[in-house]
DNA sequence: CGTAACATGTAACGCGTTACATGATTGG
DNA sequence: CCAATCATGTAACGCGTTACATGTTACG
């Protein structure tokens, strides 16, 4: 069996949370893991088919009125594959962070604009934090590790906001002393 | 002019640091930004051509003996484009973090193995930290913002290691009280 | 009655990695 | 002389996004 993509495991994992449609999967991804693993319909629907063909999930047609609808559930093989993947060592840390990339090249900018870059990064993370906190405030409780990752996200956001604030203060001070 | 890829700006930025070959660019990426923006030869060389055709960089053949070698430098237009991009708002925060994804689905695992997941995450970040600290210890000084991003990386690594340790402790305690 | 939410899908495209291929030069 | 480093490149492939396309049902 060929190696599955990360997104395939996202689907296995979410379907494992309970019978779900492609639409559901997308919604759950958008409400939880999108910040560290996004997924689009363009991937989800084709992937659902592949996973079904591979016997890792099973789809059952359950239309609502005249509206097509397929509910998927995880098979034994599917759960085994999910667990197998979980136990495999994760690939090395590798992110894509455009705002950090810009900061890396900020020596090409006048100081005020470099400062603005950091400010924007902070704003982005503050917005991100607001979303996660709203999620955290929802009634009902998530499984322990789902919750753990949410709280990681919050801690991560707080870390970034604090870091940006510190650098903003430092830069502002330096700029005062030696104005460009 | 069509929008350029993130990697195109990586190249503009690094070429902006001084005349460089494709090989140099790759080395610099690997020694600095690879953790938040990697790049491979498969992208670098074709992209250098495109950027030259767009007039954003200029290549000059400067072979060493019989070995082909092209030195690139940033044109006026190239610098302007780099600055223009820097001033554009960065796209929303979106990362890909496989280890976090696994943690999100860790409720499917026995506690001991979930704990192992966190331990591995910590190990990964510790390794990452070691690399960055070695970079930090190099003689010579980088431009201020290059250095700032390096120090961000270190702070980020420390944050993650601390977070993992905390969760490991918490989980270990919980497992003791109610062993599976 | 209209709009938001539900639901499913495809085609084109771009980005990026991996694997492969080739060869010269430097330093031990 | 041999290994590491310098140096450049291509082809195939996979992943993922975007834009498009279509229609239903629930709710106010």
GROMACS .gro file of C-alpha atoms (C1' of nucleotides) in nm:
model
  416
    1UNK     CA    1   0.000   0.000   0.000
    2UNK     CA    2   0.129   0.339  -0.099
    3UNK     CA    3   0.195   0.593   0.173
    4UNK     CA    4  -0.100   0.815   0.249
    5UNK     CA    5  -0.083   1.193   0.257
    6UNK     CA    6  -0.111   1.390   0.579
    7UNK     CA    7  -0.456   1.498   0.475
    8UNK     CA    8  -0.562   1.135   0.437
    9UNK     CA    9  -0.487   1.089   0.805
   10UNK     CA   10  -0.676   1.404   0.890
   11UNK     CA   11  -0.976   1.241   0.726
   12UNK     CA   12  -0.923   0.906   0.895
   13UNK     CA   13  -0.889   1.080   1.229
   14UNK     CA   14  -1.197   1.295   1.191
   15UNK     CA   15  -1.410   1.017   1.051
   16UNK     CA   16  -1.289   0.823   1.352
   17UNK     CA   17  -1.455   1.083   1.574
   18UNK     CA   18  -1.791   0.960   1.439
   19UNK     CA   19  -1.978   0.909   1.113
   20UNK     CA   20  -1.923   1.214   0.897
   21UNK     CA   21  -1.983   1.359   0.554
   22UNK     CA   22  -1.718   1.536   0.349
   23UNK     CA   23  -1.888   1.860   0.437
   24UNK     CA   24  -1.863   1.780   0.807
   25UNK     CA   25  -1.498   1.698   0.778
   26UNK     CA   26  -1.430   2.033   0.616
   27UNK     CA   27  -1.620   2.215   0.888
   28UNK     CA   28  -1.438   2.035   1.167
   29UNK     CA   29  -1.102   2.104   1.007
   30UNK     CA   30  -1.192   2.471   0.977
   31UNK     CA   31  -1.301   2.486   1.338
   32UNK     CA   32  -1.004   2.313   1.488
   33UNK     CA   33  -0.688   2.213   1.308
   34UNK     CA   34  -0.689   2.455   1.016
   35UNK     CA   35  -0.418   2.666   1.179
   36UNK     CA   36  -0.168   2.389   1.165
   37UNK     CA   37  -0.322   2.170   0.895
   38UNK     CA   38  -0.573   2.308   0.646
   39UNK     CA   39  -0.778   2.107   0.397
   40UNK     CA   40  -0.998   2.200   0.101
   41UNK     CA   41  -1.287   2.023  -0.072
   42UNK     CA   42  -1.062   1.975  -0.368
   43UNK     CA   43  -0.873   1.727  -0.157
   44UNK     CA   44  -1.131   1.593   0.077
   45UNK     CA   45  -1.376   1.445  -0.173
   46UNK     CA   46  -1.123   1.271  -0.395
   47UNK     CA   47  -0.942   1.147  -0.087
   48UNK     CA   48  -1.262   1.004   0.062
   49UNK     CA   49  -1.298   0.795  -0.251
   50UNK     CA   50  -0.944   0.673  -0.240
   51UNK     CA   51  -0.973   0.582   0.126
   52UNK     CA   52  -1.293   0.394   0.060
   53UNK     CA   53  -1.133   0.202  -0.225
   54UNK     CA   54  -0.846   0.118   0.003
   55UNK     CA   55  -1.096  -0.019   0.254
   56UNK     CA   56  -0.998   0.223   0.527
   57UNK     CA   57  -1.339   0.388   0.545
   58UNK     CA   58  -1.686   0.280   0.439
   59UNK     CA   59  -1.942   0.511   0.288
   60UNK     CA   60  -2.314   0.466   0.319
   61UNK     CA   61  -2.557   0.672   0.117
   62UNK     CA   62  -2.799   0.847   0.348
   63UNK     CA   63  -2.971   1.121   0.152
   64UNK     CA   64  -3.179   1.387   0.322
   65UNK     CA   65  -3.481   1.426   0.100
   66UNK     CA   66  -3.353   1.467  -0.254
   67UNK     CA   67  -3.013   1.583  -0.137
   68UNK     CA   68  -2.726   1.342  -0.188
   69UNK     CA   69  -2.539   1.262   0.126
   70UNK     CA   70  -2.283   0.997   0.214
   71UNK     CA   71  -2.191   0.906   0.568
   72UNK     CA   72  -1.852   0.757   0.620
   73UNK     CA   73  -1.725   0.551   0.906
   74UNK     CA   74  -1.384   0.414   0.990
   75UNK     CA   75  -1.322   0.044   0.925
   76UNK     CA   76  -1.105  -0.178   1.140
   77UNK     CA   77  -0.829  -0.145   0.885
   78UNK     CA   78  -0.875   0.228   0.886
   79UNK     CA   79  -0.836   0.256   1.260
   80UNK     CA   80  -0.532   0.028   1.249
   81UNK     CA   81  -0.376   0.246   0.980
   82UNK     CA   82  -0.443   0.560   1.180
   83UNK     CA   83  -0.279   0.412   1.488
   84UNK     CA   84   0.012   0.283   1.284
   85UNK     CA   85   0.071   0.634   1.152
   86UNK     CA   86   0.039   0.788   1.498
   87UNK     CA   87   0.313   0.560   1.622
   88UNK     CA   88   0.546   0.642   1.334
   89UNK     CA   89   0.797   0.917   1.409
   90UNK     CA   90   0.674   1.252   1.277
   91UNK     CA   91   0.873   1.417   1.001
   92UNK     CA   92   1.114   1.685   1.104
   93UNK     CA   93   0.992   2.021   1.207
   94UNK     CA   94   0.925   2.233   0.902
   95UNK     CA   95   0.693   2.525   0.886
   96UNK     CA   96   0.602   2.798   0.639
   97UNK     CA   97   0.566   3.132   0.806
   98UNK     CA   98   0.554   3.420   0.563
   99UNK     CA   99   0.552   3.688   0.827
  100UNK     CA  100   0.874   3.550   0.974
  101UNK     CA  101   1.024   3.540   0.628
  102UNK     CA  102   0.950   3.906   0.581
  103UNK     CA  103   1.105   3.986   0.915
  104UNK     CA  104   1.417   3.802   0.804
  105UNK     CA  105   1.457   4.048   0.517
  106UNK     CA  106   1.350   4.356   0.712
  107UNK     CA  107   1.699   4.502   0.709
  108UNK     CA  108   1.605   4.627   0.362
  109UNK     CA  109   1.337   4.847   0.513
  110UNK     CA  110   1.352   5.173   0.708
  111UNK     CA  111   1.319   5.103   1.078
  112UNK     CA  112   0.967   5.236   1.105
  113UNK     CA  113   0.843   4.993   0.845
  114UNK     CA  114   1.030   4.706   0.999
  115UNK     CA  115   0.853   4.791   1.321
  116UNK     CA  116   0.527   4.787   1.131
  117UNK     CA  117   0.607   4.432   1.015
  118UNK     CA  118   0.630   4.317   1.375
  119UNK     CA  119   0.316   4.505   1.465
  120UNK     CA  120   0.128   4.327   1.189
  121UNK     CA  121   0.260   3.995   1.303
  122UNK     CA  122   0.131   4.070   1.649
  123UNK     CA  123  -0.208   4.173   1.513
  124UNK     CA  124  -0.233   3.850   1.317
  125UNK     CA  125  -0.158   3.644   1.623
  126UNK     CA  126  -0.401   3.843   1.833
  127UNK     CA  127  -0.673   3.769   1.583
  128UNK     CA  128  -0.574   3.405   1.583
  129UNK     CA  129  -0.592   3.405   1.963
  130UNK     CA  130  -0.940   3.555   1.962
  131UNK     CA  131  -1.063   3.274   1.739
  132UNK     CA  132  -0.910   3.004   1.955
  133UNK     CA  133  -1.043   3.158   2.273
  134UNK     CA  134  -1.392   3.166   2.127
  135UNK     CA  135  -1.350   2.799   2.043
  136UNK     CA  136  -1.233   2.731   2.395
  137UNK     CA  137  -1.538   2.904   2.538
  138UNK     CA  138  -1.781   2.680   2.349
  139UNK     CA  139  -2.003   2.464   2.565
  140UNK     CA  140  -1.946   2.091   2.571
  141UNK     CA  141  -1.614   1.921   2.607
  142UNK     CA  142  -1.377   1.787   2.352
  143UNK     CA  143  -1.169   1.473   2.390
  144UNK     CA  144  -0.865   1.541   2.612
  145UNK     CA  145  -0.607   1.564   2.333
  146UNK     CA  146  -0.826   1.773   2.108
  147UNK     CA  147  -0.852   2.010   2.399
  148UNK     CA  148  -0.480   1.987   2.467
  149UNK     CA  149  -0.399   2.096   2.113
  150UNK     CA  150  -0.644   2.384   2.139
  151UNK     CA  151  -0.471   2.497   2.453
  152UNK     CA  152  -0.138   2.461   2.281
  153UNK     CA  153  -0.266   2.693   2.012
  154UNK     CA  154  -0.361   2.949   2.273
  155UNK     CA  155  -0.024   2.923   2.445
  156UNK     CA  156   0.147   2.954   2.108
  157UNK     CA  157  -0.053   3.265   2.025
  158UNK     CA  158   0.025   3.418   2.361
  159UNK     CA  159   0.391   3.343   2.318
  160UNK     CA  160   0.395   3.516   1.983
  161UNK     CA  161   0.203   3.820   2.098
  162UNK     CA  162   0.438   3.858   2.394
  163UNK     CA  163   0.743   3.820   2.173
  164UNK     CA  164   0.617   4.080   1.928
  165UNK     CA  165   0.538   4.325   2.206
  166UNK     CA  166   0.884   4.286   2.348
  167UNK     CA  167   1.048   4.347   2.012
  168UNK     CA  168   0.821   4.639   1.938
  169UNK     CA  169   0.921   4.801   2.265
  170UNK     CA  170   1.287   4.737   2.203
  171UNK     CA  171   1.276   4.871   1.850
  172UNK     CA  172   1.073   5.175   1.943
  173UNK     CA  173   1.326   5.259   2.209
  174UNK     CA  174   1.620   5.214   1.974
  175UNK     CA  175   1.450   5.429   1.712
  176UNK     CA  176   1.396   5.708   1.962
  177UNK     CA  177   1.759   5.712   2.059
  178UNK     CA  178   1.882   5.715   1.702
  179UNK     CA  179   1.605   5.844   1.478
  180UNK     CA  180   1.652   5.768   1.110
  181UNK     CA  181   0.357   4.111  -1.388
  182UNK     CA  182   0.235   3.789  -1.237
  183UNK     CA  183   0.262   3.745  -0.863
  184UNK     CA  184   0.583   3.583  -0.753
  185UNK     CA  185   0.603   3.283  -0.524
  186UNK     CA  186   0.730   3.307  -0.168
  187UNK     CA  187   1.043   3.130  -0.275
  188UNK     CA  188   1.104   3.392  -0.541
  189UNK     CA  189   1.125   3.649  -0.264
  190UNK     CA  190   1.355   3.426  -0.066
  191UNK     CA  191   1.586   3.438  -0.365
  192UNK     CA  192   1.553   3.812  -0.414
  193UNK     CA  193   1.621   3.865  -0.045
  194UNK     CA  194   1.925   3.643  -0.031
  195UNK     CA  195   2.071   3.770  -0.355
  196UNK     CA  196   2.014   4.110  -0.201
  197UNK     CA  197   2.256   4.013   0.073
  198UNK     CA  198   2.532   4.006  -0.189
  199UNK     CA  199   2.627   3.843  -0.518
  200UNK     CA  200   2.543   3.474  -0.492
  201UNK     CA  201   2.524   3.155  -0.692
  202UNK     CA  202   2.228   2.919  -0.677
  203UNK     CA  203   2.442   2.691  -0.467
  204UNK     CA  204   2.509   2.972  -0.220
  205UNK     CA  205   2.141   3.051  -0.194
  206UNK     CA  206   2.062   2.694  -0.109
  207UNK     CA  207   2.333   2.687   0.156
  208UNK     CA  208   2.215   3.009   0.315
  209UNK     CA  209   1.855   2.888   0.319
  210UNK     CA  210   1.966   2.565   0.485
  211UNK     CA  211   2.167   2.752   0.744
  212UNK     CA  212   1.905   3.002   0.837
  213UNK     CA  213   1.546   3.007   0.722
  214UNK     CA  214   1.491   2.643   0.636
  215UNK     CA  215   1.290   2.589   0.954
  216UNK     CA  216   1.021   2.826   0.848
  217UNK     CA  217   1.081   2.834   0.473
  218UNK     CA  218   1.270   2.559   0.294
  219UNK     CA  219   1.385   2.560  -0.069
  220UNK     CA  220   1.529   2.297  -0.300
  221UNK     CA  221   1.746   2.318  -0.611
  222UNK     CA  222   1.448   2.206  -0.811
  223UNK     CA  223   1.300   2.544  -0.740
  224UNK     CA  224   1.600   2.765  -0.705
  225UNK     CA  225   1.756   2.720  -1.046
  226UNK     CA  226   1.440   2.755  -1.254
  227UNK     CA  227   1.336   3.049  -1.039
  228UNK     CA  228   1.670   3.224  -1.090
  229UNK     CA  229   1.606   3.210  -1.463
  230UNK     CA  230   1.256   3.345  -1.432
  231UNK     CA  231   1.371   3.628  -1.209
  232UNK     CA  232   1.648   3.714  -1.451
  233UNK     CA  233   1.402   3.718  -1.740
  234UNK     CA  234   1.177   3.944  -1.537
  235UNK     CA  235   1.472   4.177  -1.491
  236UNK     CA  236   1.471   4.146  -1.113
  237UNK     CA  237   1.817   3.995  -1.093
  238UNK     CA  238   2.113   3.991  -1.327
  239UNK     CA  239   2.342   3.696  -1.377
  240UNK     CA  240   2.703   3.718  -1.477
  241UNK     CA  241   2.901   3.415  -1.574
  242UNK     CA  242   3.209   3.385  -1.358
  243UNK     CA  243   3.347   3.034  -1.396
  244UNK     CA  244   3.616   2.899  -1.166
  245UNK     CA  245   3.852   2.715  -1.395
  246UNK     CA  246   3.638   2.490  -1.612
  247UNK     CA  247   3.352   2.490  -1.363
  248UNK     CA  248   3.043   2.678  -1.467
  249UNK     CA  249   2.937   2.943  -1.222
  250UNK     CA  250   2.690   3.230  -1.242
  251UNK     CA  251   2.687   3.515  -0.997
  252UNK     CA  252   2.361   3.694  -0.955
  253UNK     CA  253   2.294   4.038  -0.820
  254UNK     CA  254   1.977   4.226  -0.746
  255UNK     CA  255   1.871   4.495  -0.994
  256UNK     CA  256   1.700   4.820  -0.899
  257UNK     CA  257   1.370   4.668  -1.005
  258UNK     CA  258   1.445   4.361  -0.800
  259UNK     CA  259   1.509   4.559  -0.485
  260UNK     CA  260   1.196   4.763  -0.543
  261UNK     CA  261   0.993   4.445  -0.586
  262UNK     CA  262   1.137   4.299  -0.267
  263UNK     CA  263   1.050   4.610  -0.072
  264UNK     CA  264   0.704   4.623  -0.226
  265UNK     CA  265   0.643   4.267  -0.112
  266UNK     CA  266   0.776   4.337   0.236
  267UNK     CA  267   0.526   4.617   0.273
  268UNK     CA  268   0.233   4.404   0.158
  269UNK     CA  269   0.035   4.246   0.439
  270UNK     CA  270   0.146   3.888   0.498
  271UNK     CA  271  -0.102   3.611   0.432
  272UNK     CA  272  -0.285   3.474   0.729
  273UNK     CA  273  -0.115   3.248   0.969
  274UNK     CA  274  -0.111   2.895   0.838
  275UNK     CA  275   0.133   2.627   0.932
  276UNK     CA  276   0.180   2.256   0.877
  277UNK     CA  277   0.285   2.078   1.190
  278UNK     CA  278   0.259   1.704   1.165
  279UNK     CA  279   0.353   1.638   1.523
  280UNK     CA  280   0.070   1.861   1.642
  281UNK     CA  281  -0.168   1.682   1.407
  282UNK     CA  282  -0.076   1.352   1.562
  283UNK     CA  283  -0.131   1.492   1.907
  284UNK     CA  284  -0.476   1.604   1.798
  285UNK     CA  285  -0.568   1.243   1.727
  286UNK     CA  286  -0.387   1.097   2.027
  287UNK     CA  287  -0.712   1.005   2.201
  288UNK     CA  288  -0.702   0.696   1.980
  289UNK     CA  289  -0.386   0.581   2.154
  290UNK     CA  290  -0.321   0.429   2.496
  291UNK     CA  291  -0.197   0.697   2.733
  292UNK     CA  292   0.159   0.574   2.739
  293UNK     CA  293   0.189   0.610   2.365
  294UNK     CA  294   0.024   0.949   2.368
  295UNK     CA  295   0.286   1.051   2.620
  296UNK     CA  296   0.549   0.917   2.384
  297UNK     CA  297   0.411   1.146   2.112
  298UNK     CA  298   0.475   1.448   2.330
  299UNK     CA  299   0.817   1.322   2.425
  300UNK     CA  300   0.908   1.290   2.059
  301UNK     CA  301   0.784   1.638   1.991
  302UNK     CA  302   1.005   1.767   2.270
  303UNK     CA  303   1.305   1.574   2.134
  304UNK     CA  304   1.248   1.722   1.791
  305UNK     CA  305   1.239   2.073   1.928
  306UNK     CA  306   1.545   2.011   2.143
  307UNK     CA  307   1.735   1.904   1.835
  308UNK     CA  308   1.608   2.209   1.650
  309UNK     CA  309   1.724   2.426   1.939
  310UNK     CA  310   2.071   2.274   1.935
  311UNK     CA  311   2.108   2.362   1.567
  312UNK     CA  312   1.994   2.719   1.619
  313UNK     CA  313   2.219   2.766   1.920
  314UNK     CA  314   2.516   2.646   1.720
  315UNK     CA  315   2.423   2.899   1.453
  316UNK     CA  316   2.397   3.167   1.717
  317UNK     CA  317   2.742   3.082   1.849
  318UNK     CA  318   2.908   3.135   1.511
  319UNK     CA  319   3.159   3.418   1.499
  320UNK     CA  320   3.073   3.729   1.302
  321UNK     CA  321   2.751   3.916   1.318
  322UNK     CA  322   2.444   3.898   1.104
  323UNK     CA  323   2.227   4.192   1.005
  324UNK     CA  324   1.998   4.290   1.295
  325UNK     CA  325   1.680   4.133   1.160
  326UNK     CA  326   1.849   3.815   1.051
  327UNK     CA  327   1.969   3.787   1.406
  328UNK     CA  328   1.627   3.877   1.542
  329UNK     CA  329   1.467   3.591   1.352
  330UNK     CA  330   1.734   3.352   1.473
  331UNK     CA  331   1.660   3.456   1.827
  332UNK     CA  332   1.291   3.415   1.760
  333UNK     CA  333   1.363   3.059   1.652
  334UNK     CA  334   1.545   2.994   1.977
  335UNK     CA  335   1.265   3.143   2.183
  336UNK     CA  336   1.013   2.938   1.986
  337UNK     CA  337   1.209   2.621   2.047
  338UNK     CA  338   1.237   2.696   2.416
  339UNK     CA  339   0.867   2.764   2.436
  340UNK     CA  340   0.790   2.431   2.278
  341UNK     CA  341   1.031   2.234   2.491
  342UNK     CA  342   0.886   2.393   2.804
  343UNK     CA  343   0.532   2.323   2.689
  344UNK     CA  344   0.609   1.960   2.618
  345UNK     CA  345   0.780   1.914   2.953
  346UNK     CA  346   0.482   2.057   3.132
  347UNK     CA  347   0.241   1.827   2.950
  348UNK     CA  348   0.465   1.529   3.002
  349UNK     CA  349   0.468   1.594   3.374
  350UNK     CA  350   0.094   1.642   3.384
  351UNK     CA  351   0.025   1.326   3.186
  352UNK     CA  352   0.270   1.117   3.381
  353UNK     CA  353   0.103   1.225   3.702
  354UNK     CA  354  -0.246   1.151   3.570
  355UNK     CA  355  -0.131   0.809   3.449
  356UNK     CA  356   0.009   0.724   3.790
  357UNK     CA  357  -0.315   0.807   3.964
  358UNK     CA  358  -0.527   0.608   3.720
  359UNK     CA  359  -0.305   0.354   3.544
  360UNK     CA  360  -0.452   0.209   3.227
  361DC     C1'  361  -3.974   3.404  -0.006
  362DG     C1'  362  -3.514   3.456   0.025
  363DT     C1'  363  -3.085   3.347   0.229
  364DA     C1'  364  -2.782   3.078   0.492
  365DA     C1'  365  -2.633   2.639   0.553
  366DC     C1'  366  -2.598   2.174   0.368
  367DA     C1'  367  -2.386   1.886   0.033
  368DT     C1'  368  -2.092   1.719  -0.352
  369DG     C1'  369  -1.794   1.747  -0.687
  370DT     C1'  370  -1.428   1.875  -1.099
  371DA     C1'  371  -1.053   2.109  -1.377
  372DA     C1'  372  -0.666   2.380  -1.406
  373DC     C1'  373  -0.290   2.533  -1.211
  374DG     C1'  374   0.118   2.622  -0.920
  375DC     C1'  375   0.433   2.505  -0.585
  376DG     C1'  376   0.759   2.212  -0.412
  377DT     C1'  377   1.007   1.769  -0.337
  378DT     C1'  378   1.264   1.376  -0.483
  379DA     C1'  379   1.549   1.143  -0.749
  380DC     C1'  380   1.850   1.153  -1.095
  381DA     C1'  381   2.245   1.324  -1.374
  382DT     C1'  382   2.695   1.539  -1.443
  383DG     C1'  383   3.118   1.723  -1.364
  384DA     C1'  384   3.520   2.031  -1.150
  385DT     C1'  385   3.801   2.175  -0.769
  386DT     C1'  386   4.003   2.185  -0.309
  387DG     C1'  387   4.224   1.999   0.076
  388DG     C1'  388   4.395   1.633   0.343
  389DC     C1'  389   4.445   1.006  -0.496
  390DC     C1'  390   4.017   1.032  -0.278
  391DA     C1'  391   3.655   1.254  -0.046
  392DA     C1'  392   3.416   1.657   0.044
  393DT     C1'  393   3.253   2.052  -0.143
  394DC     C1'  394   3.132   2.340  -0.521
  395DA     C1'  395   2.818   2.393  -0.897
  396DT     C1'  396   2.423   2.332  -1.214
  397DG     C1'  397   2.050   2.139  -1.379
  398DT     C1'  398   1.603   1.828  -1.529
  399DA     C1'  399   1.187   1.512  -1.510
  400DA     C1'  400   0.831   1.308  -1.276
  401DC     C1'  401   0.533   1.327  -0.941
  402DG     C1'  402   0.227   1.455  -0.555
  403DC     C1'  403   0.001   1.771  -0.284
  404DG     C1'  404  -0.294   2.135  -0.233
  405DT     C1'  405  -0.550   2.560  -0.366
  406DT     C1'  406  -0.869   2.817  -0.643
  407DA     C1'  407  -1.235   2.874  -0.910
  408DC     C1'  408  -1.611   2.693  -1.092
  409DA     C1'  409  -2.047   2.428  -1.106
  410DT     C1'  410  -2.483   2.251  -0.918
  411DG     C1'  411  -2.860   2.172  -0.643
  412DT     C1'  412  -3.138   2.103  -0.178
  413DT     C1'  413  -3.320   2.209   0.263
  414DA     C1'  414  -3.395   2.469   0.692
  415DC     C1'  415  -3.507   2.880   0.900
  416DG     C1'  416  -3.662   3.330   0.986
   0.00000   0.00000   0.00000
